[in-house]
Amino acid sequence: MLKFALAGNPNSGKTTLFNNLTGSTAHVGNWPGVTVDKKEGTYKKCAEPISIVDLPGIYSLSPYTPEEIITRNFILDEQPDCVINIVDATNLERNLYLTTQIMEIDVPMIIALNMIDEVKKSGATIDGKTMEEKIGIPVVEISALKGIGIDLLMKRAYEVCKEKRKGTTVLKNSALSHLINDVKIALSGSGKVDNPLFHAIKLVEMDVLEKEAHKELIKLVDDFKETFDDDVFGSDFEAVVADSRYKYISANFSTVLTKPKSDDKGFTKSDKIDLILTHKWWGIPIFLIIMFAVFHLTFSEDLFYLGTLGIIPDNFVSLKGTIFEGLLGSGAVNSPGVILFNFLDSCTGALNDIIVAAMENNSQWAVSLVSDGILGGIFSILSFLPQILILFLFFSILEDSGYMARAAFILDRIFRKFGLSGRAFLPMIMGFGCSVPAMINTRTLADENERTATIRVIPFFSCGAKLPILTAIAGGIVMQFGVGNADVITYSMYILGITVAVLSVMFMKNTTMKGDSSPFIMELPAYHSPQFKNLMLHLWDKVKHFIKKAFTIILASSIVIWFISHFSWNWEYLPEKQINESILAGIGQLIQPIFTPLGFGSQLKSFGWVFVVAAITGLIAKENVIATLGTLAATISSGFVANEALGGIDSVTQIINATEITIPALLAFIAFNMTTIPCFAAVATAKAELSKKRFNYTLLFWLAVSYIVGSVIYITGSWWWSVFIFAVIAFVTVIGIVLKNRYKPAVKKQKENN
Ligand code: GDP
Ligand code: MG
């Protein structure tokens, strides 16, 4: 089968084109680095089927990061039949830098000039024909998003792939052309090397990989270096080559694109929006407000505070006496998320009743297994699905419009002062979705220390699976104690996660993970309105993932939990109210005392072990935390013959009642679960991405952070004056680090001098 590779800069639209060509639904994100591994699919509309490979985005073929190496090696070693080089027309000159390098490889090639719709919309024009003549490679104008020009692109690519192509270079007129030629002849002469032109140029650039591969030729280059006399670059050949490329590009292509319309000061529409959204002072508050709005719309039971403001009369929307009672709220309007939650909650309740009624003739324990065990576990999670989807709909809109990339940019400006790079914030923000792809995305970070630190804090960016923990417990607190708002509590916990992440990175950067942060060269993508299809694909992915998990891991865990909570050590089925004799209770009670500083240890009454057990099952999948509470709640509150699958919030209130746990302890419980060892899948990913030693320390780090954060929350929440003790500890730590750093650089400098 023919094989075509998609190569281009990050964020140039490769994955969008890939999805368009292959009909697949790979993740498209409006920020660089979303695709870090190569993906394959099939294009079927040509004379023969063509395998399409989506490569990670890169700026250059001189690799520094693992993803750049993947792309370079793929083109060189796998010899695709054609390379489709995607060029973002709105960033033409920067994108062509990579083009001038791919050209040097002996591989059939075509340029897809993407985002043509964006160019036209901004009032600019682009001239693909002239470009093709000048660069000597077929150019097709396309819009991957709108599906314009795709068929023509593939038709021409198909023609191109039938002919061999020799590499060409734009460095012909550069000061180094003689040297390049000599090295090329030497390489070809050996007869062993494919792509002599490409390798010759990389060797002249003194590319690390190339120097290792062709040690025998280093002398040739070195000899030339002696004779080379350039005032500007000295003997930094890499810089000479880069400079020649850019000179060629701007001499030939600056006229291909007539710049978009801008006002007198030269601002485009995106620039103007950015003046406000990425403002030095307003940027952060706007970010926080936007995030709060998202949480408010998803979790609030008093939408826009209409109830608090007295705009809604009491019982206005309670729909008393109808089947919709309480759905929309009473005395206040529920947010869309809460309305859907209530709706699903009553549906699952009704479904449970039907099933229990149908099982009337079965034995007591079978009914309990189905109702409390299986349905209780799954339903307590499933009812949160609407809220998860709404939250992710908002996140997707923010991401697709280009705002999330700004968020990273705003945060970068602040955290750079503390030695962190904003580039690391992109994978962190991805962590809001799921830690697994986020950890893989850290491959875009060049610095190994920064990568490790980032992987460690990604789980603190609370993922979708942790959301039910936050929502159920926040809901439980509001219901049981009548204090606070669910949206404020969830939002604060998210902010807490971010804060802990930042503090941890600062701490690591100043102690074990020293090093300069790499510069943040992210280009801010232009704003565009989110695509409906794209948003739906994201959500559909979430639904599929969620349902699959609910009926596999969570179902299996719930059944296991039910069994070990309903049987004793001698494997007897326990009669009513003896759950404390169960296997599960035994294990839980053994570990429980450890959590006393966090408020859910020894101080809780007899059912206190439930929290410990829930946290442990969360190590398999974080949804399990609430699913476990769901499985145990009915039994605990009313004996073994409960047979009602309680929703997530109801199970939490039941357990609060039974254990008399306090609010600070509940908050500590949330924080502990958010920051402790993540789910099994995330742990496996971290293990694959880190060295063995660093991985072991990472596990310890997660345990330590969650224990400390949980304790601080519980203790300060219970005894306010203890804030001062922690403040002193924090102060001493900071002073200690500062003093230690004062001493360290002096030693380092001395080493450099030697
Ligand atoms: P990749 O990093 O190269 O894989 O880029 P993606 O495919 O993830 O796309 C980056 C962003 O550019 C996304 O927000 C896309 O919706 C957007 N995009 C891709 N192609 C086009 C296009 O032809 N026109 C416009 N206006 N936007 C596009
Ligand atoms: Mg991509």
PDB file of C-alpha atoms in Angstrom, residues 107 166 218 233 278 404 412 437 472 547 566 689 695:
ATOM      1  CA  VAL A 107      11.463  11.991  -1.273  1.00  0.00           C
ATOM      2  CA  LYS A 166      16.107  14.251  -5.806  1.00  0.00           C
ATOM      3  CA  ILE A 218      34.023  15.565  10.864  1.00  0.00           C
ATOM      4  CA  PHE A 233      28.566  34.085  13.000  1.00  0.00           C
ATOM      5  CA  THR A 278      -3.746  38.647  27.631  1.00  0.00           C
ATOM      6  CA  MET A 404      -6.595  27.930  26.334  1.00  0.00           C
ATOM      7  CA  ASP A 412       3.836  31.632  31.517  1.00  0.00           C
ATOM      8  CA  PRO A 437      -2.423  11.947  27.038  1.00  0.00           C
ATOM      9  CA  ALA A 472     -20.737  14.397  45.038  1.00  0.00           C
ATOM     10  CA  ILE A 547     -19.485   4.256  29.351  1.00  0.00           C
ATOM     11  CA  HIS A 566     -21.073  -8.523  52.560  1.00  0.00           C
ATOM     12  CA  GLU A 689       7.742   8.030  30.481  1.00  0.00           C
ATOM     13  CA  PHE A 695       9.265   6.924  38.814  1.00  0.00           C
TER      14      PHE A 695
END
